[in-house]
Short mmCIF file of C-alpha atoms and ligand atoms in Angstrom, two decimals:
data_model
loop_
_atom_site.label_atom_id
_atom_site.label_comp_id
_atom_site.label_asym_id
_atom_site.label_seq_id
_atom_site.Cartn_x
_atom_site.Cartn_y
_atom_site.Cartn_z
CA UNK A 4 16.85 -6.22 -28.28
CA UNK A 5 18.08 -3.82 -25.37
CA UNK A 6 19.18 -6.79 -22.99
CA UNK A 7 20.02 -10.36 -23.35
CA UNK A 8 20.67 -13.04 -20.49
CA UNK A 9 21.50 -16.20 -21.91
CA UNK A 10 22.21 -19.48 -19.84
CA UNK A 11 23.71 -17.71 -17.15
CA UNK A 12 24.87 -19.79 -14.26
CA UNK A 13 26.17 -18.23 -10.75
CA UNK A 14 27.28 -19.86 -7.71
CA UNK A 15 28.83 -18.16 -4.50
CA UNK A 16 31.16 -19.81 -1.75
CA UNK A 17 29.58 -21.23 1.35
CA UNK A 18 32.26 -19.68 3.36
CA UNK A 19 31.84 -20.75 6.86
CA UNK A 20 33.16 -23.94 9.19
CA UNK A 21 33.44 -27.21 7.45
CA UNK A 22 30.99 -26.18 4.25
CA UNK A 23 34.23 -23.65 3.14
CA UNK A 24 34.30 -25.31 -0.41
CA UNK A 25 30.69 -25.49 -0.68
CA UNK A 26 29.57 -24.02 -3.25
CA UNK A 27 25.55 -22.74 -3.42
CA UNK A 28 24.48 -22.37 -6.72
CA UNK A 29 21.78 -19.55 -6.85
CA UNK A 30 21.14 -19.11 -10.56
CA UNK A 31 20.99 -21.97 -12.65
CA UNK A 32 20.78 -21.56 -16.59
CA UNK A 33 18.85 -18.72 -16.92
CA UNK A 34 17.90 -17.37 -19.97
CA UNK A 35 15.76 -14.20 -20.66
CA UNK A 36 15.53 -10.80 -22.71
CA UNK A 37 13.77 -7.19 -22.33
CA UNK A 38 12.77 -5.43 -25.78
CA UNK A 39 12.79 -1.37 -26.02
CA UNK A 40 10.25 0.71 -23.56
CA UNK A 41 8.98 -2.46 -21.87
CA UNK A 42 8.97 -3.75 -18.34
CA UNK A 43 9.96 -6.84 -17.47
CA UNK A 44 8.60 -8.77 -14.15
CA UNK A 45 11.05 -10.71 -12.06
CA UNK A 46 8.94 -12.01 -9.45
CA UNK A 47 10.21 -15.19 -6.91
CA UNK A 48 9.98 -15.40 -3.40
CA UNK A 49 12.76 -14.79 -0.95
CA UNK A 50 16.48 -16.37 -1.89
CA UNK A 51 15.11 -17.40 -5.25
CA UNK A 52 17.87 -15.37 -6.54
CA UNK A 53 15.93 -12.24 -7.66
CA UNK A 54 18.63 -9.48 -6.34
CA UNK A 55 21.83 -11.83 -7.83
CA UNK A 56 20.11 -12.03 -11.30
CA UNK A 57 19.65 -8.08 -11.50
CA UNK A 58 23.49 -7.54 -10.21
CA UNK A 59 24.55 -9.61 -12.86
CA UNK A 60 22.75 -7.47 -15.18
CA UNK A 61 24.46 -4.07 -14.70
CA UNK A 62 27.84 -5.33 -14.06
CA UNK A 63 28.45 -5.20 -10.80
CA UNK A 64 29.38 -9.17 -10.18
CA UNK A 65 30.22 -11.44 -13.14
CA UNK A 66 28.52 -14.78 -13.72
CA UNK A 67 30.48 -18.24 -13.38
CA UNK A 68 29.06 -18.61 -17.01
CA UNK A 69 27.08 -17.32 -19.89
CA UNK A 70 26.59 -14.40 -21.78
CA UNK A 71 24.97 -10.62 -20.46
CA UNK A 72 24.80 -8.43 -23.64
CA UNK A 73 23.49 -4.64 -23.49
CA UNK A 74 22.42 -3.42 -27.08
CA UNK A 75 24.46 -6.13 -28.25
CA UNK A 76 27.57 -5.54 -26.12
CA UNK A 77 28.69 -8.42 -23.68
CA UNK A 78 28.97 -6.42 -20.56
CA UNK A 79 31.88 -8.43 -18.94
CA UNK A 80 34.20 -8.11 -22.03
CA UNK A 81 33.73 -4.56 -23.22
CA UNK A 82 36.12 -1.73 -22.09
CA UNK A 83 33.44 0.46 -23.30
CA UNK A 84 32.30 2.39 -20.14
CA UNK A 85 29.36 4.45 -21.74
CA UNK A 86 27.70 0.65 -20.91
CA UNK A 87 27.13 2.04 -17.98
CA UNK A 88 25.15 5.08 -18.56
CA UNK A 89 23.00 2.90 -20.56
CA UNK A 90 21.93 1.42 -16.91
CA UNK A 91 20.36 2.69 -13.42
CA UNK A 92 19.21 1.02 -10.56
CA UNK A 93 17.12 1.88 -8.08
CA UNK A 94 16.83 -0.12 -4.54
CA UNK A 95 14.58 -0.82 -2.09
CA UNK A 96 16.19 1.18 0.93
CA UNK A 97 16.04 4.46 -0.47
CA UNK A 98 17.51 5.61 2.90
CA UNK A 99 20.44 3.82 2.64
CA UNK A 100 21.20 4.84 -1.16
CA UNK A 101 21.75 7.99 -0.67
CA UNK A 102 24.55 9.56 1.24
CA UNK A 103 22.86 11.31 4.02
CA UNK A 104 25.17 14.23 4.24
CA UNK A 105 24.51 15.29 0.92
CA UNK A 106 21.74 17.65 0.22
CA UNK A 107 19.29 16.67 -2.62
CA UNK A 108 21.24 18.91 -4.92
CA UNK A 109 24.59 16.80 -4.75
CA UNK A 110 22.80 13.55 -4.46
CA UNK A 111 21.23 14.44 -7.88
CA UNK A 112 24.26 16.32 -9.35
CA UNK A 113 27.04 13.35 -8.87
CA UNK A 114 25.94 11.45 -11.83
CA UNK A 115 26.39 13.79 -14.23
CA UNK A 116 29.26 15.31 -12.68
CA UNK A 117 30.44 11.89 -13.29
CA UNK A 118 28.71 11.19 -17.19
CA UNK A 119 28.95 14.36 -18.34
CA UNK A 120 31.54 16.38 -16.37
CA UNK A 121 29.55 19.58 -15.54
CA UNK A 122 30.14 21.46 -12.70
CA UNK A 123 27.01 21.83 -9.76
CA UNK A 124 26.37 25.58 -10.91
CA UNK A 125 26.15 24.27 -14.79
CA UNK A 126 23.92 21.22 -13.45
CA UNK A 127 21.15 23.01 -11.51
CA UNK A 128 19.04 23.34 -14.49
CA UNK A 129 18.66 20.06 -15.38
CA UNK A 130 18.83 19.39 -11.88
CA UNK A 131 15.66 20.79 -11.28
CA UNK A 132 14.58 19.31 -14.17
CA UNK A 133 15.20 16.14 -13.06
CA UNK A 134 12.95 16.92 -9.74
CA UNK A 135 10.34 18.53 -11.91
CA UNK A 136 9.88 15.08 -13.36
CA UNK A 137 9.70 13.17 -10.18
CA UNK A 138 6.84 15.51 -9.33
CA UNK A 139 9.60 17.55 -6.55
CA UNK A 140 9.44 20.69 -6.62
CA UNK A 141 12.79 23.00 -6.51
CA UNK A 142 12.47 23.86 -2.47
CA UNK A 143 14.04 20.26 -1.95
CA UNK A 144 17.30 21.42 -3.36
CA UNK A 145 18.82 22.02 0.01
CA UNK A 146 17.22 19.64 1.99
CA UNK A 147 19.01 16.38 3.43
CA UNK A 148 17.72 12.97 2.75
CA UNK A 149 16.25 12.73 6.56
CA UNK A 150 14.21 15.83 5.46
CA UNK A 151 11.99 14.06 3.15
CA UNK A 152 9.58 11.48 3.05
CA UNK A 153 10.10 7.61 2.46
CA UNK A 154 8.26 8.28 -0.95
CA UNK A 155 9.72 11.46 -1.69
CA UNK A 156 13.29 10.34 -0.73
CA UNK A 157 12.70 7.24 -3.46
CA UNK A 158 11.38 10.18 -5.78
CA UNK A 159 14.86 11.65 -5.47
CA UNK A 160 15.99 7.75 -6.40
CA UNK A 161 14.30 7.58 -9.45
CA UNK A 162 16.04 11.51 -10.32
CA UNK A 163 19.36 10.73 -9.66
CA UNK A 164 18.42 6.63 -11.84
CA UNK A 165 17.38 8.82 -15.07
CA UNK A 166 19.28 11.42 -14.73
CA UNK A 167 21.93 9.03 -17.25
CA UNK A 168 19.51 8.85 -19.53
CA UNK A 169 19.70 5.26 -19.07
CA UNK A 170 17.80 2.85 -21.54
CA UNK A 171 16.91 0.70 -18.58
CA UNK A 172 16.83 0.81 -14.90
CA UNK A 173 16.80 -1.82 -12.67
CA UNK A 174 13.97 -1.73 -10.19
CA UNK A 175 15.33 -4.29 -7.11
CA UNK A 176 12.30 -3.86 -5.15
CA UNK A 177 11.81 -0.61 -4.98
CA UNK A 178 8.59 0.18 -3.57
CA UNK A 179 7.96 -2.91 -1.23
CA UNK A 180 9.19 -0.14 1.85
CA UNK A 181 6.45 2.01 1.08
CA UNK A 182 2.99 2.56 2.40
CA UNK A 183 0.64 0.82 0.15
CA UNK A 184 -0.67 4.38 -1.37
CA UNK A 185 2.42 5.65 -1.95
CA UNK A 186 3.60 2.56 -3.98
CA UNK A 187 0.71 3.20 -6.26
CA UNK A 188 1.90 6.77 -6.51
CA UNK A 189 5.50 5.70 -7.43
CA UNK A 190 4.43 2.73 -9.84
CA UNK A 191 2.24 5.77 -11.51
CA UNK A 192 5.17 8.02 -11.78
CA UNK A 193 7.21 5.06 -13.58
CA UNK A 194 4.80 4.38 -16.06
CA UNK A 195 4.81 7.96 -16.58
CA UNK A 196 8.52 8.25 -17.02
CA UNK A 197 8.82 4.72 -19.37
CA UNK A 198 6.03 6.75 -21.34
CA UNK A 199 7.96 10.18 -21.96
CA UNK A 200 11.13 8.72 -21.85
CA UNK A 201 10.88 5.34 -23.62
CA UNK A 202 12.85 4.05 -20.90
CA UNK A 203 12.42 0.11 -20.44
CA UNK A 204 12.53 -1.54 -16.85
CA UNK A 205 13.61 -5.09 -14.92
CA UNK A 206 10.82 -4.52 -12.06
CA UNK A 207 12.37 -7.29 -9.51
CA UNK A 208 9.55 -8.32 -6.68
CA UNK A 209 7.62 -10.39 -4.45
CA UNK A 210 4.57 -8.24 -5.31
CA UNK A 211 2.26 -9.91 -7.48
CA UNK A 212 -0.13 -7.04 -6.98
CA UNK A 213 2.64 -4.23 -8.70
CA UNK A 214 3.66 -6.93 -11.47
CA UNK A 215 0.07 -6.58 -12.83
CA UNK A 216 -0.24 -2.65 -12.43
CA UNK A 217 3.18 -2.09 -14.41
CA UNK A 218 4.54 -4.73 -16.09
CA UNK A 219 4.38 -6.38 -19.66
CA UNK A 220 5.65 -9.61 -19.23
CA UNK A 221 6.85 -11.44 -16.19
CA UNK A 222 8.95 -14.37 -15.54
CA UNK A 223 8.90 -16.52 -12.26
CA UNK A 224 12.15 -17.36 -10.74
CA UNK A 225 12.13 -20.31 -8.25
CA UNK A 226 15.50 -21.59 -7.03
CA UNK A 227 17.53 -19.75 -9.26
CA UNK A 228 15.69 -21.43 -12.19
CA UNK A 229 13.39 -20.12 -14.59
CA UNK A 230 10.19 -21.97 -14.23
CA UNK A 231 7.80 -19.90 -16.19
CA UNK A 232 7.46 -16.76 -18.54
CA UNK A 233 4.51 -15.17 -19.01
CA UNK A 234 4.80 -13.17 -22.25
CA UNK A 235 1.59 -11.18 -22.10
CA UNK A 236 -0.02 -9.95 -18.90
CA UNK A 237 -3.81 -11.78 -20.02
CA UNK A 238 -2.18 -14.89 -19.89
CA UNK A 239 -1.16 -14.11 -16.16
CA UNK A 240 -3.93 -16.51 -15.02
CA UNK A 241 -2.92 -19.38 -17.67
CA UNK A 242 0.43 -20.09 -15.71
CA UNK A 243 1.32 -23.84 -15.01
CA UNK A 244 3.59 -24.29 -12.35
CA UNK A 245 1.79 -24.86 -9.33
CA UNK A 246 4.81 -22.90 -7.81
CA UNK A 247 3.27 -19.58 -9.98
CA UNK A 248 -0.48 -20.85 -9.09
CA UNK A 249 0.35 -20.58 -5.66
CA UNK A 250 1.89 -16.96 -5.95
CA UNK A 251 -0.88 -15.89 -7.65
CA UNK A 252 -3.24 -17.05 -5.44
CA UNK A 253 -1.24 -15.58 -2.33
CA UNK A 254 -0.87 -12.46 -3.97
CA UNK A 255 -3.21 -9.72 -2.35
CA UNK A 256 -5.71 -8.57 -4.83
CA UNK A 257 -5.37 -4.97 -3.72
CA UNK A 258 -3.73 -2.52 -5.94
CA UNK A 259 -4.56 -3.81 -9.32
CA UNK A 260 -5.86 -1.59 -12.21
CA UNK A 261 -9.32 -2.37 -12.99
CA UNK A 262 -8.73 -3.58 -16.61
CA UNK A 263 -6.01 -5.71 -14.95
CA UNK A 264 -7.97 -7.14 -13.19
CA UNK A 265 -9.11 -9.98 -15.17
CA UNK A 266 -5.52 -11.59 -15.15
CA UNK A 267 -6.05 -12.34 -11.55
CA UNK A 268 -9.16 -14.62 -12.15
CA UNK A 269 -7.29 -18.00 -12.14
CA UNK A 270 -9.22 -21.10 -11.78
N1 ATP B 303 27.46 -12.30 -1.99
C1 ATP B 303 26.88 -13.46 -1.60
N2 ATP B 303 27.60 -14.44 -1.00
C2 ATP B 303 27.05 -15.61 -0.66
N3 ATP B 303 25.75 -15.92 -0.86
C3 ATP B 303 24.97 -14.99 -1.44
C4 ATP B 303 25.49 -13.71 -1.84
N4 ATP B 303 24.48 -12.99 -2.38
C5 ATP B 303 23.38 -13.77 -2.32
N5 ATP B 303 23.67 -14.97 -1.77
C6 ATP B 303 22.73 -16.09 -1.57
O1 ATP B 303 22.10 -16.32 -2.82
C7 ATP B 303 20.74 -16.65 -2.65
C8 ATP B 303 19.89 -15.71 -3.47
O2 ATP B 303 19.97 -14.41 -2.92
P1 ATP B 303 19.27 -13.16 -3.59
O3 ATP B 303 19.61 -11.98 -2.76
O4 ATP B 303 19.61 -13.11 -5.02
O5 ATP B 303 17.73 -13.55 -3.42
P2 ATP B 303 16.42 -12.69 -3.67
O6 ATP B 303 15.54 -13.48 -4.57
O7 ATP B 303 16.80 -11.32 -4.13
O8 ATP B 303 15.76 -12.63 -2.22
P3 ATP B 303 14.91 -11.44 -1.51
O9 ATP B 303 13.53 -11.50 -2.11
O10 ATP B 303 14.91 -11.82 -0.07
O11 ATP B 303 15.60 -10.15 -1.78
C9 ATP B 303 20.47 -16.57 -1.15
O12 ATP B 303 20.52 -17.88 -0.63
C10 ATP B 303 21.61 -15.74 -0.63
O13 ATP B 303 21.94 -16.08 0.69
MG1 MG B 304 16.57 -9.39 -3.31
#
């Protein structure tokens, strides 16, 4: 198994006027895994605790408790640091994720100036490379980030997130600031990628409509508590909770795949 949650609990400080040792507990016991070259759905509405969940996972804020493993390696206890090449992440405001005084070029060679060490002239290669696979072609080398397109700009996103070779990368909604058409484009190119590069994803959303068209199994989060896993994408229209009835039924029905689109039939 690539990652493990396992009862993780997380609360933060309410840290204003008389509430100061408040405490608001956003995720409550949650429990969940993703196997090799799969995509997992995270899907909850707004404050459900979504974006906490998937900063727990790559590190960058411990939980209160509860155990994180990557390939078998609890995250918060290792000194290990090649943990961390094992995981990308890719946001939703692709404009604010890159620096935007760096061309493409440095945006896309300061991870593996940083993994592997190589100087820019040694990188451009695989640099392009990287574009190639994003479907960029090398003429966006020099360009800044206000240069491109919101698509192409996330494009450069998903580059720089593989260019680790992670084994999973952390999608925080990452197409919901996209035009409709282009988020089809960029869910294509992800498939694409999981397919050549057996890379597996956490696809974190509100978007009922995109957890159909790419992922493989889906769990609802509601109040930072698992309420329901769906473990294989024909079962979508099975779920119980009337909390995942009613997303399903709210979801738009634009955007799914045809053969999909019998897991939206709910009664
Ligand atoms: N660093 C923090 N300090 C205090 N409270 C926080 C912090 N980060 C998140 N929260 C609170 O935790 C709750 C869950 O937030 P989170 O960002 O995980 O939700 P989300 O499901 O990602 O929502 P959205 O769909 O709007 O992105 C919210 O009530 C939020 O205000
Ligand atoms: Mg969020």
């Amino acid at each position: 198994m690539l990652l493990e949650v396992e009862n993780i609990d997380k609360s933060y400080k309410k840290s204003f006027g008389i509430m100061k040792k408040e405490k608001l507990q956003v995720l409550k016991d949650v429990s969940l895994c993703l196997y090799e070259g799969e995509c997992l759905g995270i899907i909850g509405e707004s404050g459900s605790g979504k974006s906490t969940l998937g900063r727990l996972m790559i590190g960058v804020e411990k939980a209160d408790a509860g155990s994180i493993r990557i390939d078998g390696t609890e995250i918060n206890k290792t000194t290990d640091k090649s943990i961390k090449e094992k995981v990308s992440v890719v946001f939703q405001d692709y404009s604010s994720s890159v620096n935007p005084r760096f061309k493409i070029i440095d945006i896309l060679w300061e991870p593996i100036k940083v993994f592997e060490g190589l100087s820019q002239k040694d990188s451009l290669n695989k640099i392009i490379g990287l574009l190639e696979k994003v479907g960029l072609s090398k003429e966006y080398l020099y360009r800044y980030p206000h240069q491109l397109s919101g698509g192409q700009l996330q494009r450069v996103c998903i580059a720089r997130a593989i260019a680790t070779n992670p084994k999973f990368i952390l999608l925080d909604e990452a197409i919901s600031s996209l035009d409709v058409s282009i988020q089809v484009q960029i869910l294509d190119l992800l498939i694409q990628l999981k397919k050549e590069m057996g890379i597996s994803y956490v696809f974190i959303t509100h978007d009922l409509a995109a957890v159909t068209y790419i992922c493989d199994r889906v769990i609802f989060l509601k109040e930072g508590k698992v309420i329901e896993k769906v473990d294989c994408m024909h079962q979508l229209s099975n779920v119980k909770d009337p909390y995942s009835k009613a997303l399903l039924h709210a979801a738009k029905a634009m955007n799914i795949r045809e053969e999909n689109y019998v897991y939206w039939q709910i009664s």
